[in-house]
């Protein structure tokens, strides 16, 4: 029995009420939400998304502003390079597509910072096109329900897309629902550490459950290093100084954010290289 129909039925009843699922939510808003949701919890994204779309309701609005303003508005969502990518994408949409978010996956992939997941998510959720949408939650559901494995292992784009493609209903509208439903199931029920099998609509079909929940022995995805004391933390502290100031921040002020000089200078150099900061020790540093 295909797993999509029961998961879609469950989704219709239990889906969370999220802004980007509202009828008529604009394609630009969906693109922004998908970028914000990368490695950031939903609860932190919702208020920032609302503020962002109120300030920049169209790609042209964002493109007309300085990229540093996008970084400043990103605040503490994390991975501020995503804000620069969104600004660059807005410029590209404005210049190449007349300010209208494209629906074609290849055209979406050509936008700065848009990868396989985001391109297909926008094509499916904004335009209702039949494309497989695969995130970490979807990969985990497929690994368990179809593959009988407790974990999905490292991502494999071609294989992951093919696995999801095989599960999608032929009807584009149903395929859109299946994408959202499998994602929701993985986020809310088939979670990584404590799956709630008693609440799962496909528990009786799940290969992992039927096999007795065998331990996963395959290759594992790389684990991100601890945040505390990392270069990411130092970069975040420097970025906080830059966001809080309307004038260039002196090198002396940067020196106050972290005592380890070598790590601090490495983090600062990385921000300059990534285009998240501009300036030098003589003139000070600011957002781009």
Coordinates of C-alpha atoms in Angstrom, one line a residue:
X1 CA 0.0 0.0 0.0
X2 CA 1.4 3.5 -0.9
X3 CA 2.2 5.6 2.1
X4 CA 1.3 8.9 0.6
X5 CA -2.6 8.7 1.0
X6 CA -2.7 7.9 4.7
X7 CA 0.0 10.5 5.4
X8 CA -2.0 13.1 3.4
X9 CA -5.1 12.3 5.3
X10 CA -3.3 12.7 8.6
X11 CA -1.8 16.0 7.4
X12 CA -5.2 17.4 6.5
X13 CA -6.3 16.8 10.1
X14 CA -3.1 17.6 12.1
X15 CA -1.0 20.0 10.1
X16 CA 0.3 23.0 12.0
X17 CA -1.2 26.4 11.2
X18 CA 1.8 28.1 9.7
X19 CA 1.9 31.4 7.7
X20 CA 3.4 30.0 4.6
X21 CA 0.6 27.4 4.3
X22 CA -2.1 30.0 4.1
X23 CA -3.9 30.2 0.8
X24 CA -2.5 32.9 -1.5
X25 CA 0.8 33.2 0.5
X26 CA 3.1 34.8 -2.1
X27 CA 5.9 32.9 -3.9
X28 CA 8.4 35.5 -2.6
X29 CA 7.2 34.8 1.0
X30 CA 7.6 31.1 0.5
X31 CA 11.1 31.6 -0.9
X32 CA 12.1 33.8 2.1
X33 CA 10.5 31.3 4.6
X34 CA 12.3 28.3 3.1
X35 CA 15.7 30.1 3.3
X36 CA 15.0 31.2 6.9
X37 CA 13.9 27.7 7.9
X38 CA 17.2 26.2 7.0
X39 CA 18.7 25.1 10.3
X40 CA 16.4 27.4 12.3
X41 CA 13.4 26.4 14.3
X42 CA 9.9 27.4 13.1
X43 CA 9.1 29.3 16.3
X44 CA 12.1 31.7 15.6
X45 CA 11.3 32.1 11.9
X46 CA 7.6 33.2 12.1
X47 CA 8.1 36.6 13.7
X48 CA 11.2 37.4 11.7
X49 CA 9.4 36.4 8.4
X50 CA 6.5 38.7 9.2
X51 CA 8.8 41.6 9.9
X52 CA 10.8 40.9 6.7
X53 CA 7.8 40.7 4.4
X54 CA 6.3 43.8 5.9
X55 CA 9.5 45.7 5.2
X56 CA 10.3 44.0 1.8
X57 CA 7.0 42.6 0.4
X58 CA 8.5 42.0 -3.0
X59 CA 12.0 41.0 -4.4
X60 CA 12.3 44.5 -5.9
X61 CA 11.8 46.1 -2.5
X62 CA 14.7 44.1 -1.0
X63 CA 16.9 44.6 -4.1
X64 CA 16.6 48.3 -3.8
X65 CA 18.0 48.3 -0.3
X66 CA 21.6 47.7 0.8
X67 CA 22.7 44.1 1.4
X68 CA 23.8 45.1 4.8
X69 CA 20.3 46.0 5.8
X70 CA 19.2 42.4 5.0
X71 CA 22.0 41.2 7.3
X72 CA 20.9 43.6 10.0
X73 CA 17.3 42.5 9.7
X74 CA 18.3 38.9 9.8
X75 CA 19.3 39.5 13.5
X76 CA 20.0 36.3 15.3
X77 CA 18.5 33.7 12.9
X78 CA 22.0 32.3 12.4
X79 CA 24.1 31.7 9.4
X80 CA 23.8 35.4 8.2
X81 CA 25.3 34.4 4.8
X82 CA 21.7 33.4 4.0
X83 CA 20.6 37.0 4.3
X84 CA 23.2 38.0 1.7
X85 CA 22.1 35.2 -0.5
X86 CA 18.4 36.3 -0.2
X87 CA 19.4 39.9 -1.2
X88 CA 21.4 38.6 -4.1
X89 CA 18.5 36.4 -5.1
X90 CA 16.2 39.4 -4.9
X91 CA 18.5 41.4 -7.2
X92 CA 18.6 38.5 -9.7
X93 CA 14.8 38.0 -9.6
X94 CA 14.4 41.8 -10.2
X95 CA 16.9 41.9 -13.1
X96 CA 16.3 38.6 -14.8
X97 CA 12.6 37.9 -14.1
X98 CA 11.0 41.3 -13.9
X99 CA 10.6 41.0 -10.1
X100 CA 8.6 37.8 -10.3
X101 CA 9.8 34.7 -8.6
X102 CA 10.3 32.1 -11.3
X103 CA 8.5 28.7 -11.2
X104 CA 11.0 26.7 -13.2
X105 CA 13.3 24.6 -11.0
X106 CA 16.4 25.3 -13.2
X107 CA 15.7 29.0 -13.1
X108 CA 15.3 28.8 -9.3
X109 CA 18.5 26.8 -9.0
X110 CA 20.3 29.6 -10.9
X111 CA 19.4 32.1 -8.1
X112 CA 22.2 32.8 -5.6
X113 CA 22.0 30.6 -2.5
X114 CA 19.1 28.4 -3.9
X115 CA 19.9 24.7 -3.8
X116 CA 18.0 21.5 -4.7
X117 CA 15.7 21.5 -1.7
X118 CA 14.7 25.2 -1.8
X119 CA 14.2 25.3 -5.6
X120 CA 11.8 22.3 -5.5
X121 CA 10.1 23.6 -2.3
X122 CA 9.3 26.9 -4.0
X123 CA 8.2 25.1 -7.3
X124 CA 5.9 22.8 -5.3
X125 CA 4.6 24.9 -2.4
X126 CA 4.3 28.2 -4.3
X127 CA 3.3 27.0 -7.7
X128 CA 1.8 23.6 -7.2
X129 CA 4.2 21.8 -9.5
X130 CA 4.9 18.1 -9.1
X131 CA 8.5 17.9 -7.8
X132 CA 9.9 15.8 -5.0
X133 CA 10.9 18.0 -2.0
X134 CA 13.4 16.3 0.3
X135 CA 14.6 17.7 3.6
X136 CA 16.1 15.9 6.7
X137 CA 12.7 15.0 8.0
X138 CA 11.5 13.5 4.7
X139 CA 14.7 11.5 4.4
X140 CA 14.2 10.1 7.9
X141 CA 10.6 9.0 7.2
X142 CA 11.6 7.3 4.0
X143 CA 14.6 5.6 5.6
X144 CA 12.4 4.1 8.3
X145 CA 9.1 3.5 6.5
X146 CA 10.5 2.2 3.2
X147 CA 14.1 1.3 3.9
X148 CA 13.7 -0.2 7.4
X149 CA 16.6 1.8 8.7
X150 CA 16.5 3.9 11.9
X151 CA 18.5 6.7 10.3
X152 CA 18.9 8.1 6.7
X153 CA 22.7 8.4 6.7
X154 CA 24.5 11.1 4.7
X155 CA 22.5 12.9 2.1
X156 CA 22.6 11.6 -1.5
X157 CA 20.8 14.1 -3.6
X158 CA 20.0 12.0 -6.7
X159 CA 19.0 8.9 -4.7
X160 CA 17.0 11.0 -2.2
X161 CA 15.0 12.7 -4.9
X162 CA 14.4 9.4 -6.7
X163 CA 13.1 7.8 -3.5
X164 CA 10.7 10.7 -2.9
X165 CA 9.6 10.8 -6.5
X166 CA 8.6 7.2 -6.3
X167 CA 6.2 8.1 -3.4
X168 CA 4.5 11.1 -5.0
X169 CA 1.0 10.8 -6.3
X170 CA 0.7 11.6 -10.0
X171 CA -1.8 14.5 -9.4
X172 CA 0.2 17.7 -8.8
X173 CA -2.1 18.9 -6.1
X174 CA -1.8 15.6 -4.2
X175 CA 1.9 15.6 -4.8
X176 CA 2.2 19.0 -3.2
X177 CA 0.3 17.7 -0.2
X178 CA 2.5 14.6 0.0
X179 CA 5.6 16.8 0.1
X180 CA 4.3 18.9 3.0
X181 CA 2.7 15.9 4.8
X182 CA 5.9 13.7 4.9
X183 CA 7.9 16.7 6.0
X184 CA 5.3 17.4 8.8
X185 CA 5.3 13.7 9.8
X186 CA 9.1 13.7 10.2
X187 CA 9.0 17.0 12.2
X188 CA 6.2 16.2 14.5
X189 CA 5.9 12.4 14.8
X190 CA 8.7 10.4 13.2
X191 CA 11.4 12.5 15.1
X192 CA 15.0 11.6 15.3
X193 CA 15.3 10.8 19.0
X194 CA 11.8 9.9 20.2
X195 CA 9.5 8.8 17.4
X196 CA 5.8 8.7 18.4
X197 CA 4.9 5.5 16.6
X198 CA 1.5 5.3 18.4
X199 CA 0.5 8.5 16.7
X200 CA 1.9 7.6 13.2
X201 CA -0.6 7.1 10.4
X202 CA 1.7 4.6 8.7
X203 CA 2.9 2.7 11.7
X204 CA 1.4 -0.6 10.3
X205 CA 3.3 -0.1 7.1
X206 CA 6.6 1.0 8.5
X207 CA 9.4 -1.4 7.6
X208 CA 11.6 -0.3 10.5
X209 CA 8.8 -0.9 13.0
X210 CA 7.9 -4.2 11.5
X211 CA 11.6 -5.3 11.7
X212 CA 11.6 -4.6 15.4
X213 CA 13.5 -1.2 15.3
X214 CA 17.0 -2.6 14.4
X215 CA 20.0 -0.5 15.3
X216 CA 21.3 1.6 12.5
X217 CA 24.8 0.4 11.4
X218 CA 25.3 2.3 8.2
X219 CA 27.3 5.5 7.5
X220 CA 26.3 8.6 9.5
X221 CA 26.0 12.2 8.5
X222 CA 28.7 14.5 9.8
X223 CA 28.0 16.0 13.2
X224 CA 28.4 19.7 13.5
X225 CA 31.0 20.8 16.0
X226 CA 29.9 22.3 19.3
X227 CA 28.9 25.9 19.1
X228 CA 30.4 27.1 22.4
X229 CA 33.9 28.4 21.8
X230 CA 33.7 27.8 18.1
X231 CA 34.6 30.2 15.3
X232 CA 30.9 30.3 14.6
X233 CA 30.3 31.8 18.0
X234 CA 33.0 34.4 17.5
X235 CA 31.6 35.3 14.1
X236 CA 28.2 35.8 15.7
X237 CA 29.6 38.1 18.4
X238 CA 31.4 40.2 15.8
X239 CA 28.2 40.3 13.6
X240 CA 26.2 41.4 16.7
X241 CA 28.5 44.4 17.1
X242 CA 28.2 45.3 13.4
X243 CA 24.4 45.0 13.4
X244 CA 24.1 47.2 16.5
X245 CA 26.1 50.1 15.0
X246 CA 25.2 52.6 12.3
X247 CA 28.8 53.8 12.0
X248 CA 32.0 51.7 11.4
X249 CA 33.1 49.6 14.4
X250 CA 36.7 50.2 15.3
X251 CA 39.2 47.3 15.5
X252 CA 39.6 48.1 19.2
X253 CA 35.9 47.5 19.7
X254 CA 36.2 44.2 17.8
X255 CA 39.0 43.2 20.1
X256 CA 36.7 43.4 23.1
X257 CA 34.3 40.7 21.9
X258 CA 36.7 37.7 22.3
X259 CA 39.9 37.3 24.2
X260 CA 41.6 34.7 21.9
X261 CA 43.3 37.1 19.4
X262 CA 44.1 34.4 16.8
X263 CA 40.6 33.0 16.8
X264 CA 39.0 36.5 16.7
X265 CA 41.1 37.6 13.8
X266 CA 40.4 34.3 12.0
X267 CA 36.6 34.9 12.5
X268 CA 36.9 38.5 11.3
X269 CA 38.8 37.5 8.2
X270 CA 36.2 34.9 7.4
X271 CA 33.4 37.5 7.7
X272 CA 35.3 39.9 5.3
X273 CA 36.0 37.1 2.9
X274 CA 32.3 36.0 2.9
X275 CA 31.2 39.6 2.3
X276 CA 29.3 39.9 5.6
X277 CA 31.6 42.7 6.7
X278 CA 33.6 45.4 4.9
X279 CA 36.3 47.7 6.0
X280 CA 39.7 47.5 7.6
X281 CA 41.6 48.1 10.8
X282 CA 42.2 51.8 9.9
X283 CA 38.7 52.8 8.8
X284 CA 36.7 50.3 10.9
X285 CA 34.2 47.6 10.0
X286 CA 30.6 47.7 9.0
X287 CA 27.9 45.7 7.3
X288 CA 28.1 45.6 3.5

